[in-house]
Short mmCIF file of C-alpha atoms and ligand atoms in Angstrom, two decimals:
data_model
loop_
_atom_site.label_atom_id
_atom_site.label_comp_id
_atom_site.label_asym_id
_atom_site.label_seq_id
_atom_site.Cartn_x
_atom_site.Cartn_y
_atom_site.Cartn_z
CA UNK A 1 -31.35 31.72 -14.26
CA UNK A 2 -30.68 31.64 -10.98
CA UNK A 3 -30.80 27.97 -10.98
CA UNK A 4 -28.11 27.84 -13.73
CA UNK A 5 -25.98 29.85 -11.67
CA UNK A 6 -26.34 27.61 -8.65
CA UNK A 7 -25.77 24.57 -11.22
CA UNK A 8 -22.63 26.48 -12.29
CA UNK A 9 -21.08 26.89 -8.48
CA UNK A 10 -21.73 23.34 -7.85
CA UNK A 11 -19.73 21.96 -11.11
CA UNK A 12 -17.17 24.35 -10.05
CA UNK A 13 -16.87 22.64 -6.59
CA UNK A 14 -16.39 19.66 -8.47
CA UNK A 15 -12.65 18.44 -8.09
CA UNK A 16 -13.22 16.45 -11.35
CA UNK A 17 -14.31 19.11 -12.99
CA UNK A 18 -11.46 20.91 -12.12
CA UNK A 19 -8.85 18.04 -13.26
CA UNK A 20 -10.58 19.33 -16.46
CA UNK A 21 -9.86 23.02 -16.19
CA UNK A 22 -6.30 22.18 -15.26
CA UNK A 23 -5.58 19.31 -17.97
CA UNK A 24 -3.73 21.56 -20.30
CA UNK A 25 -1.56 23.40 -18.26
CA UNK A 26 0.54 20.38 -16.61
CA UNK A 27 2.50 22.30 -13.93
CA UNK A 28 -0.89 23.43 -12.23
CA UNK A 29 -1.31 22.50 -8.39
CA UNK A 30 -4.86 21.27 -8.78
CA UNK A 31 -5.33 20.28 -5.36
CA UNK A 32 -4.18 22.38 -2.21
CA UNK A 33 -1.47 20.24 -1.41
CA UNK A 34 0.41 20.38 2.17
CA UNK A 35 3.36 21.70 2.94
CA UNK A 36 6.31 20.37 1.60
CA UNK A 37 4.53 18.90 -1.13
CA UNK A 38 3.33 19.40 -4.66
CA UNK A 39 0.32 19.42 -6.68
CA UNK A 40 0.16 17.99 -10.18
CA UNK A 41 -2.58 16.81 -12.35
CA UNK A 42 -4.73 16.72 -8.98
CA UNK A 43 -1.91 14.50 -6.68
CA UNK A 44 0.68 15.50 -4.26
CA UNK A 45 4.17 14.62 -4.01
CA UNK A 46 6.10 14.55 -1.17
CA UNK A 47 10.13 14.06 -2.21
CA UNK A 48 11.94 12.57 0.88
CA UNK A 49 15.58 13.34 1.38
CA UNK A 50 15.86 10.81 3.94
CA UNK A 51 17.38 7.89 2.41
CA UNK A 52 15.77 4.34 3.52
CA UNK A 53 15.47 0.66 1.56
CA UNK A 54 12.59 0.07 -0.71
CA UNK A 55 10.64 -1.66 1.95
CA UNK A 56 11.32 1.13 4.41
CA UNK A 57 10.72 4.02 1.90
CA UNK A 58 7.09 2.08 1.07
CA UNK A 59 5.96 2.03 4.62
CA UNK A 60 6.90 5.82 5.67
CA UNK A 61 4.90 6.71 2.66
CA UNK A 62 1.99 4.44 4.22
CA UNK A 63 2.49 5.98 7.16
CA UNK A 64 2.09 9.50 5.69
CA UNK A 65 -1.09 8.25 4.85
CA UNK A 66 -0.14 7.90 0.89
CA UNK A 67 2.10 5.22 -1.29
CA UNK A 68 5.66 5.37 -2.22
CA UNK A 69 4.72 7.03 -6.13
CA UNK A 70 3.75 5.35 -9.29
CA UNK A 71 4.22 6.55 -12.73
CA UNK A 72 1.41 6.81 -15.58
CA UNK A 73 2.57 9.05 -17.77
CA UNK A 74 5.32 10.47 -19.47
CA UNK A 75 4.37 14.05 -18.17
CA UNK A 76 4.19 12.76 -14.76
CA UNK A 77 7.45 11.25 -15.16
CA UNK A 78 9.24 14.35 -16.37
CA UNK A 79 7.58 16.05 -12.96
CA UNK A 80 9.21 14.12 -11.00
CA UNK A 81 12.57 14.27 -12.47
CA UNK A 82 11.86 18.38 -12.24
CA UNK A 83 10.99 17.81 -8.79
CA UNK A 84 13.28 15.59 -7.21
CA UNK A 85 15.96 17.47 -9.00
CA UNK A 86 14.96 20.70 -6.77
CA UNK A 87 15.07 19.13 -4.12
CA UNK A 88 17.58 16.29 -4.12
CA UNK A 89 20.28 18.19 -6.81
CA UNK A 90 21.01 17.17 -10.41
CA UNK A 91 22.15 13.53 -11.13
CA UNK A 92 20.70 11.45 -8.43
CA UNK A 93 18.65 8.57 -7.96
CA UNK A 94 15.81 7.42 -6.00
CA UNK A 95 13.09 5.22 -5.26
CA UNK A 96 9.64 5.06 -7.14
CA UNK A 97 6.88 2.34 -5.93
CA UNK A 98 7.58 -0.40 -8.72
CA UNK A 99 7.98 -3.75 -7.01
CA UNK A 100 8.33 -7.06 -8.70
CA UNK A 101 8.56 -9.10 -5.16
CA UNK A 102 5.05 -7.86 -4.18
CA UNK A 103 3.01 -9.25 -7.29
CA UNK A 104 2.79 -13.05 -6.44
CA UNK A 105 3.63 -14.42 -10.34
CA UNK A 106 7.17 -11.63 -9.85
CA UNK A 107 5.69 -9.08 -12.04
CA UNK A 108 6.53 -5.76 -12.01
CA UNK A 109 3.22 -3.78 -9.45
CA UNK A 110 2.70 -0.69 -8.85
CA UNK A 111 2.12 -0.87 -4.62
CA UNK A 112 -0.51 1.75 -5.18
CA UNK A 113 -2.21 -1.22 -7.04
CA UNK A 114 -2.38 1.26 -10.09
CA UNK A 115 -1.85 -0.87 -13.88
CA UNK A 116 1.48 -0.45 -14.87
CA UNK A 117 0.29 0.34 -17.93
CA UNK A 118 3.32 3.17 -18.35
CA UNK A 119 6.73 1.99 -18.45
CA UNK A 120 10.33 4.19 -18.79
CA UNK A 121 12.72 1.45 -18.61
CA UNK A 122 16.65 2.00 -18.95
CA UNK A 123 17.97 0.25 -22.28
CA UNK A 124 18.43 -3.63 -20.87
CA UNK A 125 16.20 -2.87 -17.87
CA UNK A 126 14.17 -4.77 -16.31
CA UNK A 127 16.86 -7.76 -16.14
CA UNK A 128 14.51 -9.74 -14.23
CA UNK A 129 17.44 -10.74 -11.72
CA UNK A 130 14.98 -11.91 -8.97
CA UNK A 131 17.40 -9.89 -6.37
CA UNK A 132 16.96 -6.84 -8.55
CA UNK A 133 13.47 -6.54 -7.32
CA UNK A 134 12.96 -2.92 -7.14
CA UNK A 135 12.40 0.51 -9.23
CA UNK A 136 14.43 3.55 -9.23
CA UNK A 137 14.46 6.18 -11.69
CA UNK A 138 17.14 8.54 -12.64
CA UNK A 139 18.06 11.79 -13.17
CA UNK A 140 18.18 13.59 -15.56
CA UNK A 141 16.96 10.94 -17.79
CA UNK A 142 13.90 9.97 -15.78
CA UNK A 143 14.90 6.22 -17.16
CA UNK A 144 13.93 3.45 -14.51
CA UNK A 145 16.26 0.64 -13.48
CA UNK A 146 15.58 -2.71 -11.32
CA UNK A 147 17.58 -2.45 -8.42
CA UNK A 148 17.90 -4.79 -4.92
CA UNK A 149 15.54 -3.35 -3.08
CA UNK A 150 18.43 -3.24 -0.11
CA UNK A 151 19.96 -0.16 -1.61
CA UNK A 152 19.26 3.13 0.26
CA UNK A 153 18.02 6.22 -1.52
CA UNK A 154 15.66 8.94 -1.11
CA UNK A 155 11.98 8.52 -2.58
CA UNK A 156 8.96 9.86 -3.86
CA UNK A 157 5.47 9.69 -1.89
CA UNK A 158 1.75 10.13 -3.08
CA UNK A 159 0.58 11.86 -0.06
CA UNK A 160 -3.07 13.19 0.71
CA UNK A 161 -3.97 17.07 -0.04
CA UNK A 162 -4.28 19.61 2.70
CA UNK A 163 -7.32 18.97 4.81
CA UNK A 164 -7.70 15.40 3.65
CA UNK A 165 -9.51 13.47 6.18
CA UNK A 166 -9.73 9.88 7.32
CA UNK A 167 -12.72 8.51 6.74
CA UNK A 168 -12.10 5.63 9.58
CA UNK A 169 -12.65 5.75 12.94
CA UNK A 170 -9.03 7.10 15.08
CA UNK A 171 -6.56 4.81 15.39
CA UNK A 172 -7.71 2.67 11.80
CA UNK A 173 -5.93 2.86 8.49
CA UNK A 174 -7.60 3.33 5.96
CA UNK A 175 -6.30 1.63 2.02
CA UNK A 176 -8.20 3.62 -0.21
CA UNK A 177 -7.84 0.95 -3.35
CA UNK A 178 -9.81 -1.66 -0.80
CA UNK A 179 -12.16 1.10 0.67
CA UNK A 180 -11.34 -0.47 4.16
CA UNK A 181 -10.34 0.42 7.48
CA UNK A 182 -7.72 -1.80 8.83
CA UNK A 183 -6.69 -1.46 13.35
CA UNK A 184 -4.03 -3.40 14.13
CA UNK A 185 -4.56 -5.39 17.80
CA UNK A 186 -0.95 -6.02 19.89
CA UNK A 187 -1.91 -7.90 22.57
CA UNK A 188 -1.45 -11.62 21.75
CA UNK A 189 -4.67 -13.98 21.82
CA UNK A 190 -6.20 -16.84 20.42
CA UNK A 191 -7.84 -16.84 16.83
CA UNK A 192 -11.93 -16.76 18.55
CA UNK A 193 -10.99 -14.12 20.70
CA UNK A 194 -9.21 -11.78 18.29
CA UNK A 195 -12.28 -11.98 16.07
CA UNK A 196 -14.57 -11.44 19.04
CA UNK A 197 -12.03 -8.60 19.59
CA UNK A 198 -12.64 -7.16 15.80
CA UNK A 199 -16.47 -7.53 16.22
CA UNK A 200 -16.58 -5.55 19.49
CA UNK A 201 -14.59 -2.62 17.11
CA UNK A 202 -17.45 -3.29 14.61
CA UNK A 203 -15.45 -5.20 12.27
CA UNK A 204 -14.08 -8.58 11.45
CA UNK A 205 -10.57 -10.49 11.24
CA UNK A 206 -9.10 -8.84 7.83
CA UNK A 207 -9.69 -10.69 4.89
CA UNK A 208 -6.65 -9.67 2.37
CA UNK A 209 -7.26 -9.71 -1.58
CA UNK A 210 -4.79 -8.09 -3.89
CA UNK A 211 -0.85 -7.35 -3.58
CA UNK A 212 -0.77 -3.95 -2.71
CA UNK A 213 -3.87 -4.79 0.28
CA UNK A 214 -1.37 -7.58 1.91
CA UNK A 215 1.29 -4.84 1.55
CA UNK A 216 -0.49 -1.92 3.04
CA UNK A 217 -1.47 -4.23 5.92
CA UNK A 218 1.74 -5.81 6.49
CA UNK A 219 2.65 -2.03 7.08
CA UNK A 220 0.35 -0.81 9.28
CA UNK A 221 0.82 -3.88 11.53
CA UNK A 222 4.62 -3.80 11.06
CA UNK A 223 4.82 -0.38 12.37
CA UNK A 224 1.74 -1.00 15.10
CA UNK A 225 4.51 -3.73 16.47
CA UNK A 226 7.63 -1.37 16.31
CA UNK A 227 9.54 -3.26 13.18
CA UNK A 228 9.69 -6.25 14.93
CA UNK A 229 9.71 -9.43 13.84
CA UNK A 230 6.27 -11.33 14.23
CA UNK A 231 2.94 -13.11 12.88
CA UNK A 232 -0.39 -12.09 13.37
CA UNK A 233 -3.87 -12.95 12.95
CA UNK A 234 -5.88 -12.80 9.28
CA UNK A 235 -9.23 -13.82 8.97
CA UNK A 236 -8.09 -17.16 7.14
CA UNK A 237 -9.38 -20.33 8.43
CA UNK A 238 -8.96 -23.64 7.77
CA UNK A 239 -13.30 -25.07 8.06
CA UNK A 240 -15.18 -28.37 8.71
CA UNK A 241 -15.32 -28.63 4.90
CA UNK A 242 -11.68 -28.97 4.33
CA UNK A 243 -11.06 -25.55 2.76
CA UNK A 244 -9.03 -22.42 3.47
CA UNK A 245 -11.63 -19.77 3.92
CA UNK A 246 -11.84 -15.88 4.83
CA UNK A 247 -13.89 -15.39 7.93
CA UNK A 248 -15.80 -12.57 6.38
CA UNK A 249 -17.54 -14.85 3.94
CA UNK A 250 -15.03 -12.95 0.55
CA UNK A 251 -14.01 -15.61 -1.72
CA UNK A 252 -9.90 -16.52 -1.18
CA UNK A 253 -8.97 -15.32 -4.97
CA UNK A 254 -5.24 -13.77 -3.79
CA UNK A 255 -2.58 -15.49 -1.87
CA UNK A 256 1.42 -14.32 -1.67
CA UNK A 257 2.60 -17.56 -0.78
CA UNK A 258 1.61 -21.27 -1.76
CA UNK A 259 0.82 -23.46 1.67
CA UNK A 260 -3.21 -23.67 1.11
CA UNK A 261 -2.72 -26.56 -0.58
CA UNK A 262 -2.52 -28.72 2.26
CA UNK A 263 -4.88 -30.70 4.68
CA UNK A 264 -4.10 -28.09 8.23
CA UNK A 265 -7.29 -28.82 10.08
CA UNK A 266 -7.67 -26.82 13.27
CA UNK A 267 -4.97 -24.02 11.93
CA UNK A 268 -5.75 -20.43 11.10
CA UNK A 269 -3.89 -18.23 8.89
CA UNK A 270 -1.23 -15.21 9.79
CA UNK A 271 0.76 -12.86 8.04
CA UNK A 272 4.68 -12.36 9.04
CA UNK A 273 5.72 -8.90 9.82
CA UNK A 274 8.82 -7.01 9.08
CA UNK A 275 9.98 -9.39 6.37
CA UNK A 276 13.55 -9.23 4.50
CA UNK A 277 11.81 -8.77 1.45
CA UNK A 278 8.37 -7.05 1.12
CA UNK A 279 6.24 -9.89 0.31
CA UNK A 280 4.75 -10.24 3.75
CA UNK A 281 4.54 -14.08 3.47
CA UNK A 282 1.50 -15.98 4.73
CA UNK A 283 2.01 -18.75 7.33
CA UNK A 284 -0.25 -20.69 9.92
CA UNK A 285 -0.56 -22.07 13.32
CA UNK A 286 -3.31 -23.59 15.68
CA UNK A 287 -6.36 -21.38 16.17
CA UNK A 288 -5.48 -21.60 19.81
CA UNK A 289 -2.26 -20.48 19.54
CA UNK A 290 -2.02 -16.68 20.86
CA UNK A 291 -0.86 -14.12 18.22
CA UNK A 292 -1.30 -10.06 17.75
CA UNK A 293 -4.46 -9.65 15.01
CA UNK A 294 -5.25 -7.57 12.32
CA UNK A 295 -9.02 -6.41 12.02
CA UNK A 296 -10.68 -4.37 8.93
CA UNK A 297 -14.33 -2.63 9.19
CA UNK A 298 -16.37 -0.72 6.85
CA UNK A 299 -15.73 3.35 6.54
CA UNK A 300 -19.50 3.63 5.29
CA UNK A 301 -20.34 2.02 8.88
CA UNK A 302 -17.74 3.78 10.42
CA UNK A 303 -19.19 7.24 8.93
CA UNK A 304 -22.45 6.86 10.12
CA UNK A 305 -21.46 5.27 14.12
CA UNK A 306 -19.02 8.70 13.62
CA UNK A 307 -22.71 11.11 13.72
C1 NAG B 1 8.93 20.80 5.67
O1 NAG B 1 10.34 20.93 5.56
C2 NAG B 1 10.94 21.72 6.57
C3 NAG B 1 12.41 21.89 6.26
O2 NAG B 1 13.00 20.69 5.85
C4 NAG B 1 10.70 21.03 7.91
O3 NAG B 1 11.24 21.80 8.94
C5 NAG B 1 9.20 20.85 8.12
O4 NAG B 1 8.96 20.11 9.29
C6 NAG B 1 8.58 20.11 6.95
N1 NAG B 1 7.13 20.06 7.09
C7 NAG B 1 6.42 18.95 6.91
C8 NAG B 1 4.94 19.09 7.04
O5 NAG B 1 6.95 17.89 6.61
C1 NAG B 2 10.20 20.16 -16.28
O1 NAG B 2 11.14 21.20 -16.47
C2 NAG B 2 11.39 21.49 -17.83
C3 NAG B 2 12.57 22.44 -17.90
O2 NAG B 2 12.40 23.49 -16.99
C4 NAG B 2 10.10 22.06 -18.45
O3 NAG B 2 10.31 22.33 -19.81
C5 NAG B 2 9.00 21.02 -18.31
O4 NAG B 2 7.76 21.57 -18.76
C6 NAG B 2 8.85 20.57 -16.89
N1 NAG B 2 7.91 19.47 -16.88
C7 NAG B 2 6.91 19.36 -15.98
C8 NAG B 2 5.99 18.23 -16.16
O5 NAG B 2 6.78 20.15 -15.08
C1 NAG B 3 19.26 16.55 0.16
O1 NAG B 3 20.40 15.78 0.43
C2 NAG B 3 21.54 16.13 -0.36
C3 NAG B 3 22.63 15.15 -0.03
O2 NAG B 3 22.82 15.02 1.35
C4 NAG B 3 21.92 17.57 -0.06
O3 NAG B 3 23.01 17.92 -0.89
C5 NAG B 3 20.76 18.46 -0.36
O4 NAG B 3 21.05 19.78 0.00
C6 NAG B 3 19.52 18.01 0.41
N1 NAG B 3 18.39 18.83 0.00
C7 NAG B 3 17.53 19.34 0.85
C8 NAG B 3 16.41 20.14 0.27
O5 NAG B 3 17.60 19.15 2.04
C1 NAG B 4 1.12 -11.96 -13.97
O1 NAG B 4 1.99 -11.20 -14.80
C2 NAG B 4 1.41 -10.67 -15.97
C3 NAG B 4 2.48 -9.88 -16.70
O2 NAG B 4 3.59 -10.68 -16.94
C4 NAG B 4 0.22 -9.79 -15.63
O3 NAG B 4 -0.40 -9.34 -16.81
C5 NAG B 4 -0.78 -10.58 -14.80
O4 NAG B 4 -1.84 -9.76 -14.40
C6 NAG B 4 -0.11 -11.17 -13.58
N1 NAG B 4 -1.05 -11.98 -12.83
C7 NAG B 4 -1.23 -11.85 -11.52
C8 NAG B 4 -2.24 -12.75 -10.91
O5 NAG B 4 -0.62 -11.06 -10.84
C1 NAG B 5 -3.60 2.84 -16.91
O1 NAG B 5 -3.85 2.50 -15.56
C2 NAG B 5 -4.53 3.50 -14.84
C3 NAG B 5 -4.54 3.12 -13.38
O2 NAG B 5 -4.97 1.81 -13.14
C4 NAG B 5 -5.92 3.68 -15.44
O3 NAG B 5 -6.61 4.69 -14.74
C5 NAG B 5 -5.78 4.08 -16.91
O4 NAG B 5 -7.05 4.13 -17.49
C6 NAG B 5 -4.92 3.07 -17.64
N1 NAG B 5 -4.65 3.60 -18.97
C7 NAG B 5 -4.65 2.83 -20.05
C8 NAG B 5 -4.31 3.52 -21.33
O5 NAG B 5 -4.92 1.65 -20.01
C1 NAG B 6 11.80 -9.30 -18.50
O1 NAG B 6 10.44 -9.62 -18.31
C2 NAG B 6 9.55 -8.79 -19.03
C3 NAG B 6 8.13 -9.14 -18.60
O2 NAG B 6 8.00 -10.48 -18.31
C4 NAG B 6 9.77 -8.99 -20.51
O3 NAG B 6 8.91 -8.13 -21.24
C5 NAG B 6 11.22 -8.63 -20.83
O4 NAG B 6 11.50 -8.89 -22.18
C6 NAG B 6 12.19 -9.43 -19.97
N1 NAG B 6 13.53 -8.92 -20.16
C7 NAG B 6 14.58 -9.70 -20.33
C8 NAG B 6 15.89 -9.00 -20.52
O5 NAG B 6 14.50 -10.90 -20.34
C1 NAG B 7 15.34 -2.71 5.19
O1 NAG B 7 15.94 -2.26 6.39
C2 NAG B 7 15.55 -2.98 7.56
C3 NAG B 7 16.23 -2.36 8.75
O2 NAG B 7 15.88 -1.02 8.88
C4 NAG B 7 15.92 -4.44 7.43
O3 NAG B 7 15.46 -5.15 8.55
C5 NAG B 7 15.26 -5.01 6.17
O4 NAG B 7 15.68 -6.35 6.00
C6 NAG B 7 15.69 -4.17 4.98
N1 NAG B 7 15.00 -4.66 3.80
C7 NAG B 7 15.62 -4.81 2.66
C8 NAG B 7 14.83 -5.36 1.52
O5 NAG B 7 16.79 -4.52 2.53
C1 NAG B 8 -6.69 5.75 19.98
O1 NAG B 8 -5.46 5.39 20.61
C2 NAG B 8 -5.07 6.26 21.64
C3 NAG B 8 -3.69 5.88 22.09
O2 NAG B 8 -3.47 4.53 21.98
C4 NAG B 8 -6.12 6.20 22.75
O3 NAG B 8 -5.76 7.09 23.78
C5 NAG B 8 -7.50 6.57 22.18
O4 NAG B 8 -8.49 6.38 23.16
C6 NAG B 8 -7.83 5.71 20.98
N1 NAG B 8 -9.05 6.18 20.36
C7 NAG B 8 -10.06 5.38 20.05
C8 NAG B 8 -11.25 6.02 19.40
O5 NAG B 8 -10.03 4.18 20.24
C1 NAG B 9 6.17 0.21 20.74
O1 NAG B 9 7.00 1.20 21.31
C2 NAG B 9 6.28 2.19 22.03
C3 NAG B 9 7.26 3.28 22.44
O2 NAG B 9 8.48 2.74 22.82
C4 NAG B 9 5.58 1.54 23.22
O3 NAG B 9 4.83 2.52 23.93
C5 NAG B 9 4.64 0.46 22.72
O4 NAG B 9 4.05 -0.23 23.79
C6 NAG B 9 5.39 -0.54 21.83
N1 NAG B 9 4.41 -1.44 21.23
C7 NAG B 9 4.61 -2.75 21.20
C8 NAG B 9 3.53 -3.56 20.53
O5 NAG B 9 5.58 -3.30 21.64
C1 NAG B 10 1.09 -24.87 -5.23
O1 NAG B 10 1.77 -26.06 -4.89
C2 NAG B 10 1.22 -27.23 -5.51
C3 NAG B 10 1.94 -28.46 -5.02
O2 NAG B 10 2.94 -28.17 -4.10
C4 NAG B 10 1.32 -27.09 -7.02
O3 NAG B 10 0.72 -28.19 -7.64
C5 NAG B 10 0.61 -25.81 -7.46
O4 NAG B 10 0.79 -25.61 -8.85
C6 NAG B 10 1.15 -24.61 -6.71
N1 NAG B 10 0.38 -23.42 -7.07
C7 NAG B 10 0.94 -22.25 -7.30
C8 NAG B 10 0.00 -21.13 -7.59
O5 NAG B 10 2.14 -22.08 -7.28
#
């Protein structure tokens, strides 16, 4: 008996377990969420009447330590139309994290790296203008519309719950779809010494494998090297064998950009920061040119150096 009752207490600590409890009544904060924001079906929002551009909106939410929002469901959707309507009026739009300049075929992506596997397109939406790269929804019809991502309007984050904590060292991002830290290194150097830099942080030169990874990155470094204009260090090298290769030994199965098709012995590989668009194009130079670097580590390594 008294077993069962401790088995009980424990499933009730559970926060699945209590996605469970909550599932039928949809406008339940399941999480404690922090202030200013709001639970539902176990995530907080965050609406931001601060109007920016898609790229900017995407990067304060990265910076809050979530994702500008995705979508999944039509009761999700019909939150946020509640939600921004409190707090942005009746009749407005704004920004949700649809993208199709940061999938490399021009797709439409979620930047959380979520499917897309909901859609609540506008009649005649998504035009697939290649300018019209971006997703807003309106309200009240909660429909969503491709829009240049240069328009300014206020947004929607995914932001952590009260008392969330980083499970990476201070001063390291961490991209929970990856389960990596990322620290972003300012001071210019060559290619050997940047890595020797990441290894005496316990990590490596980043190695970068989906969309919403080279997007999260390009944030965290963008903002580390205040919005300006630059390119920095990834753990891409060009080897004695004649192929592109990640440093940390991860097989090259992403790129953004197509310029590994090419003989570049002795170069290394970079990522340019604060780009027009949001692609965060790949580019590359000699490994003894001197560049700011981008390192990643391992939160389970991270956890237990922490003790
Ligand atoms: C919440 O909103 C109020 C009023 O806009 C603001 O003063 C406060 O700083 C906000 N808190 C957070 C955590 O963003
Ligand atoms: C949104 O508000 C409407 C009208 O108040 C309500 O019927 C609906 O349940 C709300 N939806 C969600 C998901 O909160
Ligand atoms: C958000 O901005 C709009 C337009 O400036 C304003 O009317 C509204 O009061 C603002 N809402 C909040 C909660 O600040
Ligand atoms: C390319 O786009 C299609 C949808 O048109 C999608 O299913 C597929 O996963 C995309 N591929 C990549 C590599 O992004
Ligand atoms: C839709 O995508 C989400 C996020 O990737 C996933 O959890 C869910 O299972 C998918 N749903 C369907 C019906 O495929
Ligand atoms: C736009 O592209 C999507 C996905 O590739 C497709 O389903 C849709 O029919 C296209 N829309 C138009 C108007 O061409
Ligand atoms: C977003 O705004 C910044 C300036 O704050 C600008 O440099 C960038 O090009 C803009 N991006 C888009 C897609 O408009
Ligand atoms: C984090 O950065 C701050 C300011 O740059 C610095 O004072 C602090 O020592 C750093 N912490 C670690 C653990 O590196
Ligand atoms: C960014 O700006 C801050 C504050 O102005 C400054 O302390 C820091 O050194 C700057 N960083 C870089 C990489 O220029
Ligand atoms: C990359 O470029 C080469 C030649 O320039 C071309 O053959 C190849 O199909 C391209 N690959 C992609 C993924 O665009």
């Amino acid at each position: 008996m008294k077993l069962l009752l401790v088995l009980v207490f424990l499933i009730s600590l559970n926060p699945s377990s209590l996605v469970t409890a909550f599932d039928t009544t949809p406008a339940t904060t399941s999480v404690p969420c922090s202030a200013n924001s709001t639970g539902f079906n176990n995530v907080c929002y965050r609406a931001v009447n601060t109007s920016a551009n898609w790229t900017n909106a995407a990067i304060d939410c990265i910076n809050q330590g979530g994702n500008l929002v995705s979508v999944s469901s039509d009761s999700v959707n019909s939150f946020l139309v509640n939600l921004t309507e409190q707090q942005f009026g009746t009749s407005t739009r704004f920004w949700i994290g649809g993208s199709s300049s940061i999938s490399d075929n021009s797709s439409w992506a979620w930047i959380d790296g979520n499917n897309m596997n909901y859609t609540n397109w506008a009649i005649g939406r998504p035009r697939n203008i290649s300018a019209y790269d971006s997703l807003e929804m309106h309200t009240p019809s909660g429909k969503w519309y491709d829009t240049p991502g240069e328009a300014i309007l206020p947004y929607v984050c995914e932001v952590p719950p009260a008392g969330a904590t980083n499970p990476c060292y201070d001063n390291w991002s961490y991209y929970a779809p990856a389960n990596k830290c990322y620290r972003v290194i300012t001071k210019k150097n060559t290619f050997k010494n940047q890595q020797s830099n990441c290894y005496s942080f316990g990590g490596d030169l980043v190695s970068i494998h989906s969309s919403g990874e080279n997007f999260f990155v390009g944030a965290i470094a963008t903002k580390a090297l205040n919005y300006t204009s630059q390119e920095v260090f990834i753990g891409l090298r060009f080897n004695d064998f004649d192929n592109w290769i990640w440093v940390d030994g991860t097989s090259l199965n992403w790129v953004p950009n197509n310029f590994t098709d090419v003989d570049y012995s002795g170069y290394s590989g970079l990522l340019e920061t604060w780009p027009t668009k949001s692609k965060f194009l790949w580019d590359y130079d000699y490994t003894s040119s001197i560049h700011p670097a981008i390192c990643e580590s391992d939160p389970s390594f991270m956890k237990k150096e922490k003790k």
